[in-house]
Amino acid sequence: MAASGATNDEMMDIGGAELDNNKNEKMFTLKKWNAVAMWSWDVECDTCAICRVQVMDACLRCQGDGNRQAGGKQPECVVVWGECNHSFHHCCMSQWTQQNKRCPLCQKEWSIQRMGK
Amino acid sequence: MSLRPKHVNFDETWGTLRRTIEGVVTLSKVPRVEWNDRFTDVYTLCVAHPEPYTNQLYSETQTFLRKHVQALRTEIEKYESNSSLLKVYYDMWVKYSQGVEYLNKLYSYLNQQHVKKSKLSEADITYGGVTDMPGHMIEIGELGLEIWRQDMLEKIQDTLIELVLEAIRSDRRGDTAVSTTIVNGVVHSFVAVEDPKHRIPGDPHTHLTVCHPFSASPTFYEKAFEAPFLQDTGRYYQQEASKLITTCSVSEYMEKVIQKLNEEDMRARRYLHASSYGKLSSECHRRLVSDHLSALHSECRIMVENDRRQDLTNTYGLLKPLASGLNVLADTLEAHIKKEGLEAVGNLKPETAHMDFVESIILLYKKYKDIVNTVFKSDQMFISSLDKACTAVINFRQCTKNPCRSPELLAKYCDALLKKSTKGYSETEVDEKLSQSIIIFRYIDDKDVFQKFYSRNLARRLINHLSHSMDAEEAMINRLKQACGYEFTNKLHRMFTDVSVSSDLNNKFNDYLTKEGIKLPISFSIMVLQAGAWPLQQNPSPFAIPQILESSVQKFETFYGRQFNGRKLTWLHHLSSCDVKLSYTKKPYFIIMQTFQIAVLTSFETCDEMVYRDIREATRLTDDQFVRHLQSLIECKLLECDDKEFTQDSIIKLNKGYSNKRAKFRISGAVQKETPQEVEQTHVSVEEDRKIFIQAAIVRIMKSRKVIKHNVLIQEVLQLSNGRFSPTISVIKKCIETLIERAYLERTPNSADEYSYVA
Ligand SMILES: [Zn+2]
Ligand SMILES: [Zn+2]
Ligand SMILES: [Zn+2]
């Protein structure tokens, strides 16, 4: 469907918009870029295999707690990567390793490679 | 005077005493000295030596009083059936009852010393028949009244009552020939002639408690007067009602009935003992209202439909005292609100559907809220009629296949109000309208569907800086939180957090650039959004980012990688925008446009005409995306094309003669219109979220309960999801199964329908 190209009479604050009368000026001068990016954990699978919740969201237990801080996410409910490169919620994995020291996905011995921040 | 007991001649002393008491009961003047002497005589007789004359004194006095009353009756019988009987009786009664009261004082000693001793136990009172018990004494005053009842009142009560009833009947006709004082006095003599200890206390509030232990048997007043009075009244209003109902409209009938009930209440206060007030009103009410209930009910629908508030007020007042009298009216109101509501939102024009939907429901709600408050006195029953009707209208689905549109429309309404260009509304108006939208929100069954749509709109506002005020945004989220709880607005809050975190990040990035001595070719600002919290589309197309932007991407990624661990950034170019200055036009223009649009437009840097295919290849956009953005630039006249339909070989020209009365503006560009697929997508993702919500709820319940029965668990999950959505039992069961599979809970070995939490 074609989008509407009608001009919109909103007043905008245009950054760096001072006039310069350079004769060699280009036809189009890009003054400011309002970029948008999304961050996510650098994981192979974006669902935690233990609780089946997206790793970007708080783990199931943290959600069950109805945690009220930081938009429902506990600061420590981050992602953890093993040496095997598998990743899980840190909360889920801590609970898991109390019973079993192996990675639930590849059965290799679990050791932490890095933690999300 | 000596108080010591002595020999007394009874006949002599009684003779003197008797002369005085004759004077007392006829209210003749008794000199103080004489009174004092007789007072002493009573004492002397009661303490006489060797034998006190108490019993003799008591029985002589009784005989005296009886003779006196009988004499009075002989006199009154001359007036039989004559209306002046009432007056004669009243005068005699006033004189006698007062005289007896004095007499009671004269016999103080006897009363105190002898009556008190033989005072009856409560049981005796309850089982009655006291006065006939031989050897029992009652106070002289009471004795006098007792004798009046037996020898006067009971003998002439039929005649007397008929006269009283006639007097009250004439009062009802507006004729008050007989004095109120007289009728009232006569009626009250029925109460007074019975020892208050033998009667129920004259408490008007106890008239309904039939089983009161002291009212097990009716009092003399109730039996002799009240019963025939109520019967007569009932008969009277029965006739009145049938007369009125055939000659008046229901509306007029109610007015008259209210007037009559009022009058009768006043009449009760003029004539009756307080214990009769309630009984009289309910008798009248029964004859005038209950007996004609179907006539009143049959009019309810028309009254509601025509908004006849006075009639509704009357109906409410008249039916309220009946046990289930208001059901029909409340149901009628509910059905009517529902009908009116469905009509109002039945045919919405697509472009203004969100505005029309919300505003007509608010209007409907306000109108009936006002009626409920004023006409129905905020009665719970009618509040619930309004609630049920609003719920039905707001959650109405034309057919069960399609989801209800209200959540989407309400979210769109909020969006329209929170955007910058809210034409014509003041800040206060916007605030008020947003507050009111919560009224509708509360009635929505699927609040999570609303939340989805709301968060998509919020994302669009935040990313494109379209909100007219962040305070208003936050206030609205707080309203939702208040109405539906913290978890509900959780993701919305996270979006807000990202906005402020991003602004910090921009500052840090600028510091970093300065420190590293890096100069970017363009002013740069970024929003970094966390995945999951924002309802964003995937990148819709590959894209060759204009070269000038590339270094910003690289530098920021390096910076970001140093700030955080384990994160990756995905650039959402379809959401970003650029400020661009046009220098080829007569005067310069500063325009904000989307990055995709910029990529298309800057292809014309080196030549004024290009072929469709070449531009598309340069930008690497998909055909679909490319067409949208090209089209948007042609629509706002920055580019031109002669072909109606693009082909790969269409010639696109730069419009060098472009002009606009504004120098700085935004072209709203190819904002993705909401497609039906997207709406459907939203509903699908709601289903996913519901599952996670239910699972989290189960984990939370299990964590605190440790062991729980299946049914209790289901109930608690339902409770937790209440006000957000209504999960089906089967979905909850599936979630329980999933959690058992994943070892969050297990079935307990001893019972088939019990689970325990696996910590
Ligand atoms: Zn997890
Ligand atoms: Zn967690
Ligand atoms: Zn592994």
PDB file of C-alpha atoms in Angstrom, chain B residues 500-682:
ATOM      1  CA  SER B 500      16.357   8.015  29.268  1.00  0.00           C
ATOM      2  CA  VAL B 501      19.196   5.460  29.126  1.00  0.00           C
ATOM      3  CA  SER B 502      19.678   6.438  25.471  1.00  0.00           C
ATOM      4  CA  SER B 503      19.988  10.078  26.294  1.00  0.00           C
ATOM      5  CA  ASP B 504      22.772   9.230  28.805  1.00  0.00           C
ATOM      6  CA  LEU B 505      24.381   7.060  26.219  1.00  0.00           C
ATOM      7  CA  ASN B 506      24.434   9.914  23.697  1.00  0.00           C
ATOM      8  CA  ASN B 507      26.250  12.122  26.201  1.00  0.00           C
ATOM      9  CA  LYS B 508      28.782   9.422  26.975  1.00  0.00           C
ATOM     10  CA  PHE B 509      29.330   8.809  23.281  1.00  0.00           C
ATOM     11  CA  ASN B 510      29.979  12.483  22.633  1.00  0.00           C
ATOM     12  CA  ASP B 511      32.495  12.548  25.515  1.00  0.00           C
ATOM     13  CA  TYR B 512      34.136   9.488  24.032  1.00  0.00           C
ATOM     14  CA  LEU B 513      34.394  11.124  20.599  1.00  0.00           C
ATOM     15  CA  THR B 514      35.989  14.222  22.087  1.00  0.00           C
ATOM     16  CA  LYS B 515      38.433  12.170  24.133  1.00  0.00           C
ATOM     17  CA  GLU B 516      39.428  10.077  21.142  1.00  0.00           C
ATOM     18  CA  GLY B 517      39.623  13.152  18.931  1.00  0.00           C
ATOM     19  CA  ILE B 518      37.118  11.754  16.460  1.00  0.00           C
ATOM     20  CA  LYS B 519      34.967  14.066  14.350  1.00  0.00           C
ATOM     21  CA  LEU B 520      31.915  12.557  12.699  1.00  0.00           C
ATOM     22  CA  PRO B 521      30.811  14.022   9.349  1.00  0.00           C
ATOM     23  CA  ILE B 522      27.279  14.471  10.661  1.00  0.00           C
ATOM     24  CA  SER B 523      25.634  15.267  13.933  1.00  0.00           C
ATOM     25  CA  PHE B 524      24.599  11.945  15.464  1.00  0.00           C
ATOM     26  CA  SER B 525      22.027  10.916  17.993  1.00  0.00           C
ATOM     27  CA  ILE B 526      20.786   7.437  18.767  1.00  0.00           C
ATOM     28  CA  MET B 527      18.100   5.513  20.596  1.00  0.00           C
ATOM     29  CA  VAL B 528      19.129   2.077  21.736  1.00  0.00           C
ATOM     30  CA  LEU B 529      16.116  -0.077  22.445  1.00  0.00           C
ATOM     31  CA  GLN B 530      16.150  -3.352  24.308  1.00  0.00           C
ATOM     32  CA  ALA B 531      14.813  -6.253  22.309  1.00  0.00           C
ATOM     33  CA  GLY B 532      11.703  -7.786  23.789  1.00  0.00           C
ATOM     34  CA  ALA B 533      10.288  -4.670  25.394  1.00  0.00           C
ATOM     35  CA  TRP B 534       9.535  -2.895  22.148  1.00  0.00           C
ATOM     36  CA  PRO B 535       6.941  -4.240  19.774  1.00  0.00           C
ATOM     37  CA  LEU B 536       9.070  -3.676  16.685  1.00  0.00           C
ATOM     38  CA  GLN B 537       8.880  -5.148  13.242  1.00  0.00           C
ATOM     39  CA  GLN B 538      11.844  -6.978  11.918  1.00  0.00           C
ATOM     40  CA  ASN B 539      14.042  -5.063   9.509  1.00  0.00           C
ATOM     41  CA  PRO B 540      11.791  -5.053   6.471  1.00  0.00           C
ATOM     42  CA  SER B 541      14.517  -4.885   3.868  1.00  0.00           C
ATOM     43  CA  PRO B 542      18.229  -5.014   3.210  1.00  0.00           C
ATOM     44  CA  PHE B 543      19.652  -1.534   2.862  1.00  0.00           C
ATOM     45  CA  ALA B 544      22.788   0.131   1.538  1.00  0.00           C
ATOM     46  CA  ILE B 545      23.333   2.805   4.087  1.00  0.00           C
ATOM     47  CA  PRO B 546      24.470   6.153   2.625  1.00  0.00           C
ATOM     48  CA  GLN B 547      28.218   6.407   2.909  1.00  0.00           C
ATOM     49  CA  ILE B 548      28.164   9.516   5.047  1.00  0.00           C
ATOM     50  CA  LEU B 549      26.411   7.583   7.834  1.00  0.00           C
ATOM     51  CA  GLU B 550      28.744   4.631   7.838  1.00  0.00           C
ATOM     52  CA  SER B 551      31.431   6.045  10.110  1.00  0.00           C
ATOM     53  CA  SER B 552      28.844   6.875  12.765  1.00  0.00           C
ATOM     54  CA  VAL B 553      27.733   3.256  12.788  1.00  0.00           C
ATOM     55  CA  GLN B 554      31.281   1.975  13.148  1.00  0.00           C
ATOM     56  CA  LYS B 555      32.313   4.427  15.848  1.00  0.00           C
ATOM     57  CA  PHE B 556      29.212   3.856  17.879  1.00  0.00           C
ATOM     58  CA  GLU B 557      29.549   0.081  17.715  1.00  0.00           C
ATOM     59  CA  THR B 558      33.101   0.282  18.997  1.00  0.00           C
ATOM     60  CA  PHE B 559      32.001   2.551  21.815  1.00  0.00           C
ATOM     61  CA  TYR B 560      29.029   0.361  22.702  1.00  0.00           C
ATOM     62  CA  GLY B 561      31.128  -2.806  22.747  1.00  0.00           C
ATOM     63  CA  ARG B 562      33.352  -1.204  25.371  1.00  0.00           C
ATOM     64  CA  GLN B 563      30.415  -0.143  27.499  1.00  0.00           C
ATOM     65  CA  PHE B 564      28.715  -3.527  27.678  1.00  0.00           C
ATOM     66  CA  ASN B 565      29.371  -7.249  27.597  1.00  0.00           C
ATOM     67  CA  GLY B 566      27.743  -9.858  25.450  1.00  0.00           C
ATOM     68  CA  ARG B 567      25.442  -7.484  23.638  1.00  0.00           C
ATOM     69  CA  LYS B 568      24.896  -7.099  19.952  1.00  0.00           C
ATOM     70  CA  LEU B 569      23.374  -4.140  18.166  1.00  0.00           C
ATOM     71  CA  THR B 570      20.949  -4.381  15.285  1.00  0.00           C
ATOM     72  CA  TRP B 571      20.490  -1.150  13.377  1.00  0.00           C
ATOM     73  CA  LEU B 572      16.894  -0.345  12.674  1.00  0.00           C
ATOM     74  CA  HIS B 573      17.365   1.914   9.658  1.00  0.00           C
ATOM     75  CA  HIS B 574      13.708   1.721   8.771  1.00  0.00           C
ATOM     76  CA  LEU B 575      12.987   3.576  11.997  1.00  0.00           C
ATOM     77  CA  SER B 576      15.732   6.176  11.820  1.00  0.00           C
ATOM     78  CA  SER B 577      15.501   9.617  10.284  1.00  0.00           C
ATOM     79  CA  CYS B 578      17.718  12.351   8.904  1.00  0.00           C
ATOM     80  CA  ASP B 579      17.694  16.125   8.879  1.00  0.00           C
ATOM     81  CA  VAL B 580      18.623  17.238   5.410  1.00  0.00           C
ATOM     82  CA  LYS B 581      19.199  20.617   3.833  1.00  0.00           C
ATOM     83  CA  LEU B 582      18.184  21.165   0.214  1.00  0.00           C
ATOM     84  CA  SER B 583      20.361  23.664  -1.601  1.00  0.00           C
ATOM     85  CA  TYR B 584      19.162  23.256  -5.191  1.00  0.00           C
ATOM     86  CA  THR B 585      15.880  25.006  -4.596  1.00  0.00           C
ATOM     87  CA  LYS B 586      15.182  28.761  -4.786  1.00  0.00           C
ATOM     88  CA  LYS B 587      15.476  29.025  -1.052  1.00  0.00           C
ATOM     89  CA  PRO B 588      16.979  26.386   1.227  1.00  0.00           C
ATOM     90  CA  TYR B 589      14.705  23.893   2.982  1.00  0.00           C
ATOM     91  CA  PHE B 590      15.387  21.885   6.110  1.00  0.00           C
ATOM     92  CA  ILE B 591      13.490  18.662   6.032  1.00  0.00           C
ATOM     93  CA  ILE B 592      13.302  15.679   8.346  1.00  0.00           C
ATOM     94  CA  MET B 593      12.784  12.447   6.490  1.00  0.00           C
ATOM     95  CA  GLN B 594      13.297   8.756   6.970  1.00  0.00           C
ATOM     96  CA  THR B 595      16.716   7.307   6.277  1.00  0.00           C
ATOM     97  CA  PHE B 596      15.256   5.146   3.472  1.00  0.00           C
ATOM     98  CA  GLN B 597      13.836   8.286   1.863  1.00  0.00           C
ATOM     99  CA  ILE B 598      17.175  10.044   2.172  1.00  0.00           C
ATOM    100  CA  ALA B 599      18.880   7.153   0.440  1.00  0.00           C
ATOM    101  CA  VAL B 600      16.469   7.424  -2.483  1.00  0.00           C
ATOM    102  CA  LEU B 601      16.675  11.200  -2.661  1.00  0.00           C
ATOM    103  CA  THR B 602      20.464  11.542  -2.446  1.00  0.00           C
ATOM    104  CA  SER B 603      20.790   9.293  -5.515  1.00  0.00           C
ATOM    105  CA  PHE B 604      20.020  12.528  -7.394  1.00  0.00           C
ATOM    106  CA  GLU B 605      23.201  14.244  -6.140  1.00  0.00           C
ATOM    107  CA  THR B 606      24.962  13.694  -9.434  1.00  0.00           C
ATOM    108  CA  CYS B 607      22.154  13.772 -12.002  1.00  0.00           C
ATOM    109  CA  ASP B 608      18.628  15.127 -12.194  1.00  0.00           C
ATOM    110  CA  GLU B 609      17.041  12.111 -13.826  1.00  0.00           C
ATOM    111  CA  MET B 610      17.427   8.456 -12.996  1.00  0.00           C
ATOM    112  CA  VAL B 611      15.929   5.129 -13.966  1.00  0.00           C
ATOM    113  CA  TYR B 612      13.858   3.292 -11.362  1.00  0.00           C
ATOM    114  CA  ARG B 613      16.038   0.169 -11.526  1.00  0.00           C
ATOM    115  CA  ASP B 614      19.278   2.074 -10.908  1.00  0.00           C
ATOM    116  CA  ILE B 615      18.048   3.858  -7.816  1.00  0.00           C
ATOM    117  CA  ARG B 616      16.632   0.675  -6.355  1.00  0.00           C
ATOM    118  CA  GLU B 617      19.848  -1.182  -6.922  1.00  0.00           C
ATOM    119  CA  ALA B 618      21.852   1.593  -5.318  1.00  0.00           C
ATOM    120  CA  THR B 619      19.713   1.515  -2.169  1.00  0.00           C
ATOM    121  CA  ARG B 620      19.335  -2.287  -2.210  1.00  0.00           C
ATOM    122  CA  LEU B 621      15.835  -1.912  -0.830  1.00  0.00           C
ATOM    123  CA  THR B 622      13.275  -4.581  -1.646  1.00  0.00           C
ATOM    124  CA  ASP B 623      10.832  -3.665  -4.384  1.00  0.00           C
ATOM    125  CA  ASP B 624       8.034  -3.298  -1.950  1.00  0.00           C
ATOM    126  CA  GLN B 625       9.931  -0.969   0.392  1.00  0.00           C
ATOM    127  CA  PHE B 626      11.436   0.953  -2.491  1.00  0.00           C
ATOM    128  CA  VAL B 627       8.045   1.656  -4.045  1.00  0.00           C
ATOM    129  CA  ARG B 628       6.668   2.922  -0.766  1.00  0.00           C
ATOM    130  CA  HIS B 629       9.444   5.390  -0.235  1.00  0.00           C
ATOM    131  CA  LEU B 630       9.681   6.504  -3.842  1.00  0.00           C
ATOM    132  CA  GLN B 631       5.946   7.015  -3.853  1.00  0.00           C
ATOM    133  CA  SER B 632       6.110   9.097  -0.687  1.00  0.00           C
ATOM    134  CA  LEU B 633       8.738  11.385  -2.211  1.00  0.00           C
ATOM    135  CA  ILE B 634       6.657  11.817  -5.349  1.00  0.00           C
ATOM    136  CA  GLU B 635       3.541  12.529  -3.311  1.00  0.00           C
ATOM    137  CA  CYS B 636       5.256  15.343  -1.499  1.00  0.00           C
ATOM    138  CA  LYS B 637       6.581  16.613  -4.844  1.00  0.00           C
ATOM    139  CA  LEU B 638      10.303  16.339  -4.164  1.00  0.00           C
ATOM    140  CA  LEU B 639      10.480  13.861  -7.049  1.00  0.00           C
ATOM    141  CA  GLU B 640       8.451  13.524 -10.203  1.00  0.00           C
ATOM    142  CA  CYS B 641       7.466  10.678 -12.454  1.00  0.00           C
ATOM    143  CA  ASP B 642       5.188  10.618 -15.495  1.00  0.00           C
ATOM    144  CA  ASP B 643       4.241   6.957 -15.195  1.00  0.00           C
ATOM    145  CA  LYS B 644       1.124   6.107 -13.261  1.00  0.00           C
ATOM    146  CA  GLU B 645       2.460   2.633 -12.527  1.00  0.00           C
ATOM    147  CA  PHE B 646       6.184   2.222 -11.943  1.00  0.00           C
ATOM    148  CA  THR B 647       8.147  -0.099 -14.150  1.00  0.00           C
ATOM    149  CA  GLN B 648      11.783  -1.020 -13.799  1.00  0.00           C
ATOM    150  CA  ASP B 649      12.482   1.532 -16.572  1.00  0.00           C
ATOM    151  CA  SER B 650      10.399   4.406 -15.262  1.00  0.00           C
ATOM    152  CA  ILE B 651      12.201   7.721 -15.373  1.00  0.00           C
ATOM    153  CA  ILE B 652      12.303   9.531 -12.036  1.00  0.00           C
ATOM    154  CA  LYS B 653      13.146  13.251 -12.005  1.00  0.00           C
ATOM    155  CA  LEU B 654      14.247  15.578  -9.257  1.00  0.00           C
ATOM    156  CA  ASN B 655      11.840  18.480  -8.901  1.00  0.00           C
ATOM    157  CA  LYS B 656      14.200  21.444  -8.938  1.00  0.00           C
ATOM    158  CA  GLY B 657      11.342  23.888  -8.797  1.00  0.00           C
ATOM    159  CA  TYR B 658      10.178  22.525  -5.430  1.00  0.00           C
ATOM    160  CA  SER B 659       8.690  25.110  -3.115  1.00  0.00           C
ATOM    161  CA  ASN B 660       6.918  25.104   0.225  1.00  0.00           C
ATOM    162  CA  LYS B 661       5.704  27.974   2.376  1.00  0.00           C
ATOM    163  CA  ARG B 662       7.561  26.519   5.353  1.00  0.00           C
ATOM    164  CA  ALA B 663      11.318  26.339   5.507  1.00  0.00           C
ATOM    165  CA  LYS B 664      11.588  23.640   8.151  1.00  0.00           C
ATOM    166  CA  PHE B 665       9.305  20.649   8.255  1.00  0.00           C
ATOM    167  CA  ARG B 666       9.012  16.925   8.446  1.00  0.00           C
ATOM    168  CA  ILE B 667       7.632  14.808   5.677  1.00  0.00           C
ATOM    169  CA  SER B 668       5.754  12.090   7.409  1.00  0.00           C
ATOM    170  CA  GLY B 669       6.932   9.791   4.712  1.00  0.00           C
ATOM    171  CA  ALA B 670       6.326   6.145   4.305  1.00  0.00           C
ATOM    172  CA  VAL B 671       5.148   5.442   7.811  1.00  0.00           C
ATOM    173  CA  GLN B 672       4.039   1.877   7.627  1.00  0.00           C
ATOM    174  CA  LYS B 673       0.293   1.807   7.698  1.00  0.00           C
ATOM    175  CA  GLU B 674      -1.159  -0.788   9.968  1.00  0.00           C
ATOM    176  CA  THR B 675      -1.932  -3.764   7.779  1.00  0.00           C
ATOM    177  CA  PRO B 676      -4.552  -6.392   8.624  1.00  0.00           C
ATOM    178  CA  GLN B 677      -1.714  -8.905   8.892  1.00  0.00           C
ATOM    179  CA  GLU B 678      -0.050  -6.791  11.537  1.00  0.00           C
ATOM    180  CA  VAL B 679      -3.256  -6.562  13.527  1.00  0.00           C
ATOM    181  CA  GLU B 680      -3.554 -10.313  13.322  1.00  0.00           C
ATOM    182  CA  GLN B 681       0.089 -10.661  14.283  1.00  0.00           C
ATOM    183  CA  THR B 682      -0.659  -8.613  17.365  1.00  0.00           C
TER     184      THR B 682
END
